[in-house]
Coordinates of C-alpha atoms and ligand atoms in Angstrom, one line a residue:
M502 CA 15.0 91.8 36.3
Q503 CA 17.0 94.0 33.9
V504 CA 15.3 96.9 32.1
L505 CA 16.4 97.7 28.6
S506 CA 15.3 100.7 26.5
L507 CA 15.9 100.2 22.9
S508 CA 14.0 102.9 21.4
S509 CA 12.2 106.0 22.7
S510 CA 8.8 104.7 22.0
S511 CA 9.0 101.3 23.7
I512 CA 10.6 100.1 26.9
L513 CA 11.6 96.5 26.5
L514 CA 12.0 94.4 29.7
F515 CA 13.9 91.3 29.4
F516 CA 14.7 88.4 31.7
F517 CA 16.5 85.3 31.5
L518 CA 14.6 82.1 32.9
T519 CA 16.8 79.0 32.5
S520 CA 14.4 76.2 32.6
T521 CA 16.1 73.0 31.9
I522 CA 13.3 70.3 32.3
P523 CA 14.4 67.7 29.7
I524 CA 11.9 67.1 26.8
S525 CA 11.4 63.9 25.3
L526 CA 12.5 63.7 21.5
A527 CA 10.5 62.2 18.8
K528 CA 11.3 61.5 15.1
L529 CA 10.1 63.9 12.6
T530 CA 6.8 62.4 11.2
S531 CA 5.8 65.0 8.7
S532 CA 6.0 63.1 5.4
Q533 CA 5.4 66.3 3.2
T534 CA 7.8 67.2 0.5
P535 CA 8.6 70.7 0.1
K536 CA 6.7 72.2 -2.8
L537 CA 9.3 74.3 -4.7
H538 CA 8.1 77.3 -6.4
H539 CA 10.9 79.5 -7.1
R540 CA 9.6 80.6 -10.4
E541 CA 12.4 82.3 -12.1
L542 CA 14.6 83.8 -9.2
S543 CA 18.1 83.2 -9.4
V544 CA 21.0 83.8 -7.1
D545 CA 23.1 85.6 -9.9
Y546 CA 20.3 87.8 -11.0
Y547 CA 22.2 91.0 -10.4
S548 CA 25.7 89.7 -11.4
K549 CA 25.8 92.2 -14.4
K550 CA 23.1 94.7 -13.3
C551 CA 24.6 95.5 -9.8
P552 CA 27.5 93.2 -9.0
Q553 CA 28.2 94.7 -5.6
L554 CA 24.6 94.6 -4.4
E555 CA 25.0 92.3 -1.5
N556 CA 28.1 93.9 -0.4
L557 CA 26.2 97.4 -0.3
I558 CA 23.2 96.1 1.6
G559 CA 25.6 94.2 3.9
S560 CA 27.4 97.3 4.7
I561 CA 24.0 98.9 5.9
T562 CA 22.8 95.8 7.8
S563 CA 26.0 95.3 9.7
Q564 CA 26.0 98.9 10.6
R565 CA 22.3 99.0 11.7
F566 CA 22.8 95.7 13.7
K567 CA 25.6 97.4 15.6
Q568 CA 23.6 100.7 16.3
A569 CA 20.1 99.3 16.7
P570 CA 20.2 95.5 17.0
I571 CA 16.2 95.4 17.2
S572 CA 16.5 96.1 13.5
A573 CA 17.1 92.4 13.0
P574 CA 13.7 91.0 14.4
A575 CA 12.1 94.2 12.9
T576 CA 13.3 93.4 9.4
I577 CA 12.8 89.7 9.6
R578 CA 9.1 90.2 10.5
L579 CA 8.8 92.9 7.9
F580 CA 9.7 90.3 5.2
F581 CA 7.1 87.8 6.6
H582 CA 4.2 90.4 6.4
D583 CA 5.3 91.4 2.9
C584 CA 5.4 87.8 1.6
F585 CA 2.2 86.8 3.1
V586 CA 0.1 89.7 1.7
E587 CA 0.3 89.9 -2.4
G588 CA 3.4 87.9 -2.3
C589 CA 7.2 89.2 -1.7
D590 CA 6.6 92.4 -3.8
G591 CA 7.8 95.2 -1.4
S592 CA 3.9 96.2 -1.0
I593 CA 4.5 96.5 2.8
L594 CA 6.8 99.4 2.1
I595 CA 4.4 101.6 0.4
E596 CA 3.1 104.7 2.2
T597 CA -0.5 105.8 2.0
K598 CA -0.7 109.0 -0.2
K599 CA -1.7 112.0 1.8
G600 CA -5.4 112.6 1.7
S601 CA -6.0 109.3 0.1
K602 CA -8.9 107.1 1.5
R603 CA -7.2 104.0 0.2
L604 CA -4.9 102.8 3.0
A605 CA -1.7 100.8 2.2
E606 CA -0.9 97.6 3.8
R607 CA 1.2 99.0 6.6
E608 CA -1.7 101.0 8.0
A609 CA -3.5 97.8 8.7
Y610 CA -4.2 96.9 12.3
E611 CA -1.9 93.7 11.9
N612 CA 1.0 95.7 10.8
K613 CA 0.8 98.5 13.4
E614 CA 3.3 96.9 15.4
L615 CA 5.9 96.4 12.7
R616 CA 8.9 98.5 14.1
E617 CA 10.1 101.5 12.2
E618 CA 13.7 100.1 12.5
G619 CA 12.8 97.5 9.9
F620 CA 11.4 100.0 7.5
E621 CA 14.3 102.4 8.1
S622 CA 16.8 99.6 7.4
I623 CA 15.2 99.2 3.9
I624 CA 15.0 102.7 3.1
K625 CA 18.8 103.1 3.9
A626 CA 19.9 100.1 2.0
K627 CA 17.9 101.3 -0.9
A628 CA 19.4 104.9 -0.8
L629 CA 22.8 103.4 -1.0
V630 CA 22.0 100.7 -3.8
E631 CA 20.3 103.5 -5.8
S632 CA 23.5 105.7 -5.6
H633 CA 25.4 102.8 -7.2
C634 CA 22.9 101.0 -9.3
P635 CA 20.0 103.4 -10.2
S636 CA 16.6 101.9 -11.0
R637 CA 18.0 98.3 -11.3
V638 CA 17.1 96.7 -8.0
S639 CA 13.7 96.1 -6.6
C640 CA 12.8 97.1 -3.1
S641 CA 11.4 93.5 -2.5
D642 CA 14.9 91.9 -3.3
I643 CA 16.5 94.5 -1.0
L644 CA 14.0 93.4 1.7
A645 CA 14.8 89.6 1.0
I646 CA 18.6 90.2 1.2
A647 CA 18.5 92.4 4.2
A648 CA 16.2 89.7 6.1
R649 CA 18.8 87.1 5.5
D650 CA 21.8 89.3 6.5
F651 CA 20.0 90.0 9.8
I652 CA 19.2 86.5 10.5
H653 CA 22.9 85.7 9.9
L654 CA 24.1 88.7 12.0
A655 CA 22.0 87.5 14.9
G656 CA 23.6 84.1 14.7
G657 CA 21.3 82.2 12.3
P658 CA 22.2 80.7 9.1
Y659 CA 23.7 82.3 6.0
Y660 CA 21.5 81.2 3.0
Q661 CA 21.9 82.2 -0.8
V662 CA 18.9 84.7 -1.5
R663 CA 17.4 84.2 -5.1
K664 CA 16.6 87.3 -6.5
G665 CA 14.7 88.6 -9.5
R666 CA 11.5 89.9 -7.7
W667 CA 9.9 93.0 -9.1
D668 CA 7.9 95.5 -6.8
G669 CA 4.1 95.1 -6.9
K670 CA 1.8 98.0 -8.1
R671 CA -1.0 97.3 -5.4
S672 CA -0.8 97.9 -1.5
T673 CA -4.3 97.5 0.1
A674 CA -4.8 97.5 3.9
T675 CA -8.0 95.5 3.5
K676 CA -6.0 92.7 2.0
V677 CA -4.0 92.1 5.2
P678 CA -6.2 90.6 8.0
Q679 CA -7.1 87.3 6.2
N680 CA -3.3 86.8 5.3
I681 CA -1.6 87.6 8.5
P682 CA -1.9 85.1 11.6
G683 CA -2.5 86.5 15.0
S684 CA -1.3 85.3 18.5
N685 CA -4.5 83.6 19.1
S686 CA -4.7 81.9 15.7
T687 CA -5.3 78.0 16.0
V688 CA -2.9 75.4 14.7
D689 CA -5.7 74.6 12.3
Q690 CA -6.0 78.1 10.9
L691 CA -2.2 78.3 10.6
I692 CA -1.8 75.3 8.8
K693 CA -4.5 76.4 6.3
L694 CA -3.0 79.8 5.9
F695 CA 0.5 78.4 5.3
A696 CA -0.8 75.8 2.9
S697 CA -2.6 78.7 1.0
K698 CA 0.8 80.2 0.3
G699 CA 2.3 76.7 -0.8
L700 CA 4.0 76.1 2.6
T701 CA 3.9 72.8 4.3
V702 CA 3.3 72.2 8.1
E703 CA 7.1 71.7 8.5
D704 CA 7.6 75.2 6.9
L705 CA 5.1 76.5 9.5
V706 CA 6.9 75.1 12.4
V707 CA 10.3 75.9 11.3
L708 CA 9.6 79.6 10.2
S709 CA 8.0 80.1 13.5
G710 CA 11.5 79.3 14.9
S711 CA 12.1 83.1 13.8
H712 CA 10.5 83.8 17.3
T713 CA 13.9 82.8 18.6
I714 CA 14.7 86.6 18.6
G715 CA 12.3 89.6 19.0
F716 CA 9.6 90.8 21.3
A717 CA 5.9 90.8 21.8
H718 CA 3.7 93.4 23.3
C719 CA 1.5 92.4 26.3
K720 CA -1.6 92.8 24.4
N721 CA -0.7 89.8 22.4
F722 CA -0.5 87.3 25.2
I723 CA -2.2 89.1 28.1
G724 CA -5.3 86.9 27.8
R725 CA -3.0 83.8 28.8
L726 CA -2.1 85.5 32.1
Y727 CA -5.5 86.4 33.4
N728 CA -8.3 85.0 31.5
F729 CA -7.4 82.1 29.2
K730 CA -10.3 81.5 27.0
G731 CA -12.8 83.1 29.2
T732 CA -11.9 80.7 32.1
K733 CA -10.7 83.7 34.3
R734 CA -7.7 81.6 35.0
P735 CA -4.4 81.6 33.4
D736 CA -3.3 79.2 30.6
P737 CA -2.6 76.1 32.1
N738 CA 0.2 75.5 29.5
L739 CA 2.2 78.4 30.8
D740 CA 5.2 77.7 33.1
P741 CA 4.1 79.0 36.6
R742 CA 7.5 81.0 37.1
L743 CA 7.2 82.5 33.7
L744 CA 3.4 83.5 34.5
K745 CA 4.6 85.3 37.6
E746 CA 7.4 87.2 35.7
L747 CA 4.9 88.2 32.9
R748 CA 2.4 89.3 35.1
M749 CA 4.8 91.7 36.8
S750 CA 5.6 93.2 33.6
C751 CA 2.1 93.1 32.0
P752 CA -0.4 93.9 34.9
F753 CA -4.2 93.2 34.3
S754 CA -4.8 96.8 33.8
G755 CA -2.8 100.1 33.8
G756 CA 0.2 98.6 32.1
S757 CA 2.2 100.5 29.6
S758 CA 1.3 99.7 25.9
G759 CA 4.9 100.0 24.9
V760 CA 6.1 97.0 27.0
A761 CA 7.3 94.1 25.0
L762 CA 8.8 90.9 26.3
P763 CA 11.1 88.4 24.6
L764 CA 9.3 85.7 22.3
D765 CA 12.2 83.2 23.3
T766 CA 12.4 83.5 27.2
T767 CA 15.4 81.1 27.2
T768 CA 17.9 82.9 24.8
P769 CA 16.3 86.0 23.7
F770 CA 19.2 87.4 21.8
V771 CA 20.6 84.4 19.9
F772 CA 19.1 82.9 16.7
D773 CA 19.3 79.3 17.9
N774 CA 16.7 76.7 18.7
G775 CA 16.0 77.9 22.2
Y776 CA 12.5 78.9 21.1
F777 CA 11.8 75.2 20.5
T778 CA 13.2 73.9 23.7
G779 CA 11.3 76.7 25.4
L780 CA 8.1 75.3 23.9
G781 CA 8.8 71.9 25.5
T782 CA 8.8 73.3 28.9
N783 CA 5.8 75.6 28.4
M784 CA 7.8 78.7 28.1
G785 CA 6.2 79.8 24.9
L786 CA 5.0 83.5 25.2
L787 CA 2.3 83.5 22.4
G788 CA -0.7 81.1 22.6
S789 CA -0.2 80.5 18.7
D790 CA 3.5 79.4 19.5
Q791 CA 2.7 77.2 22.5
A792 CA 0.0 75.6 20.4
L793 CA 2.5 74.1 18.1
F794 CA 3.7 71.9 21.0
L795 CA 0.1 70.8 21.9
D796 CA -1.0 69.6 18.5
P797 CA 0.0 66.1 17.3
R798 CA 0.6 67.5 13.7
T799 CA 3.3 69.9 14.8
K800 CA 4.7 68.6 18.1
P801 CA 6.9 66.1 16.5
I802 CA 8.5 68.8 14.4
V803 CA 9.0 71.1 17.4
L804 CA 10.8 68.2 19.1
E805 CA 13.0 67.5 16.0
M806 CA 14.0 71.3 16.0
A807 CA 14.7 71.2 19.7
R808 CA 17.4 68.5 19.4
D809 CA 20.5 69.3 21.0
N810 CA 22.3 70.3 17.8
K811 CA 20.8 73.5 16.5
Q812 CA 22.3 72.8 13.0
K813 CA 19.2 70.9 11.9
F814 CA 17.0 74.0 12.5
L815 CA 19.3 76.3 11.1
K816 CA 19.7 74.4 7.9
A817 CA 15.8 74.0 7.8
F818 CA 15.1 77.5 8.5
G819 CA 17.3 78.8 5.6
E820 CA 15.5 76.4 3.2
A821 CA 12.2 77.6 4.5
M822 CA 13.1 81.3 4.2
D823 CA 14.2 80.4 0.6
K824 CA 10.6 79.1 0.0
M825 CA 8.8 81.9 1.7
G826 CA 10.7 84.4 -0.2
S827 CA 9.3 83.0 -3.5
I828 CA 5.7 83.4 -2.7
G829 CA 3.7 85.2 -5.2
V830 CA 6.9 86.8 -7.0
K831 CA 6.0 89.0 -9.7
R832 CA 8.1 89.6 -13.0
G833 CA 8.0 92.0 -15.8
R834 CA 6.5 95.5 -16.4
K835 CA 3.0 94.0 -16.7
H836 CA 2.8 93.0 -13.0
G837 CA 5.6 94.9 -11.4
E838 CA 8.0 97.8 -11.4
I839 CA 11.4 98.6 -10.1
R840 CA 10.7 101.5 -7.5
T841 CA 13.2 104.0 -6.9
D842 CA 11.6 105.1 -3.6
C843 CA 10.4 102.1 -1.7
R844 CA 7.6 104.1 -0.1
V845 CA 5.8 105.4 -3.4
F846 CA 4.8 103.7 -6.6
L847 CA 6.6 104.8 -9.8
Ligands
LIG1222 C1 3.0 81.4 12.5 C2 2.3 82.3 12.7 C3 2.8 83.6 13.3 C4 2.2 84.3 14.2 C5 0.7 84.0 14.8 C6 3.0 85.4 14.5 C7 2.7 86.4 15.5 C8 3.6 87.3 16.1 C9 3.2 88.3 17.0 C10 1.9 88.5 17.6 C11 4.4 89.0 17.2 C12 4.6 90.0 18.3 C13 4.4 91.5 17.8 C14 4.5 92.5 18.7 O1 3.7 92.4 19.8 O2 5.0 93.5 18.4 C15 5.5 88.5 16.4 C16 6.7 88.8 16.3 C17 7.7 88.4 15.5 N1 7.5 87.6 14.4 FE1 5.9 86.4 14.1 N2 4.2 85.3 13.7 C18 4.1 84.2 13.1 C19 5.1 83.8 12.2 C20 6.2 84.3 12.1 C21 7.1 84.2 10.7 C22 6.9 83.3 9.6 C23 8.2 85.1 10.9 C24 9.3 85.1 9.9 C25 9.8 84.3 9.2 C26 7.9 85.8 12.0 C27 8.8 86.7 12.6 C28 8.7 87.5 13.8 C29 9.7 88.3 14.3 C30 11.1 88.4 13.9 C31 9.0 89.0 15.5 C32 9.7 89.9 16.6 C33 9.5 91.3 15.8 C34 10.0 92.3 16.7 O3 10.7 92.2 17.9 O4 10.1 93.6 16.2 N3 6.7 85.4 12.6 N4 4.9 87.5 15.6

């Protein structure tokens, strides 16, 4: 097993398990038509206000990807956590005021594991954008573009980002728990939560495909290794070889809280559909991921995404990100602002 240290705060262990048990493929049965809710976002929103915007952000994201590739999963997850709480409005970037009892979103328990590399990428991109286009570009748009850039840099699709989001004027930690799913969320809970954001069952499965890159800390799956649902036994839907490997890295007690393992155990560094093929062979790391293969509502979509040709997944992923990026978008001075420092309200 190789040991990889990507940041001083966490030691990331990774391993390659090349499970090739064939999975049967089924037709996509979900008949939901995507509910489009792009509001007034547009691809050319900054064509006059800041024509070089995407190049400016691109120069930061490509540099960060070279220096600290973990910035990719970190920023993609940051965007998800922003959009699901109060909409895609940059509220996740706000820092709690010194001495204030009112904690900002990022202080919530569910956000504690959002990596600094994600926040840093946005702060750096914002600084460069401000130097060229002062007070014209929202932090929420910068986050949306940076997330897309990182997806592409990691091998995922390049899709057009619709822009025109304004930054929100609220960021409250207590709003987070009911809006961010956990590793032990049931498929029922996930479907309901995504539906509450205007996203379909297909969007849920496709967007979960972002777990094709990135890592999870032991505490998010340790229950599956030693005491699945109070049975004092491991999860029967976990590949025995993977179980052995995971137990070595995440002991029952005394393990390091900094250890994190790849969410996609087959191809952990490539944005492909390996996450979905992995679910078909019981290689899912999180209980909430493996559950997508066990539920009859989501399994056919997992199988469809796992098909040999990853193009189907990549296209669907770009479209689903576009939809996620338009959740709860704010426009105008009444509801929003264009922050100059993403960490503080104007
Ligand atoms: C469907 C429900 C979802 C659940 C229950 C879930 C849960 C989690 C958990 C528990 C982790 C590990 C965090 C850690 O231990 O550090 C994680 C990581 C991650 N999630 Fe999700 N997630 C979900 C959906 C999504 C979506 C929709 C996206 C993006 C579109 C996303 C992107 C990511 C990424 C990129 C990582 C890796 C982060 C890193 O390595 O820093 N997740 N997720």
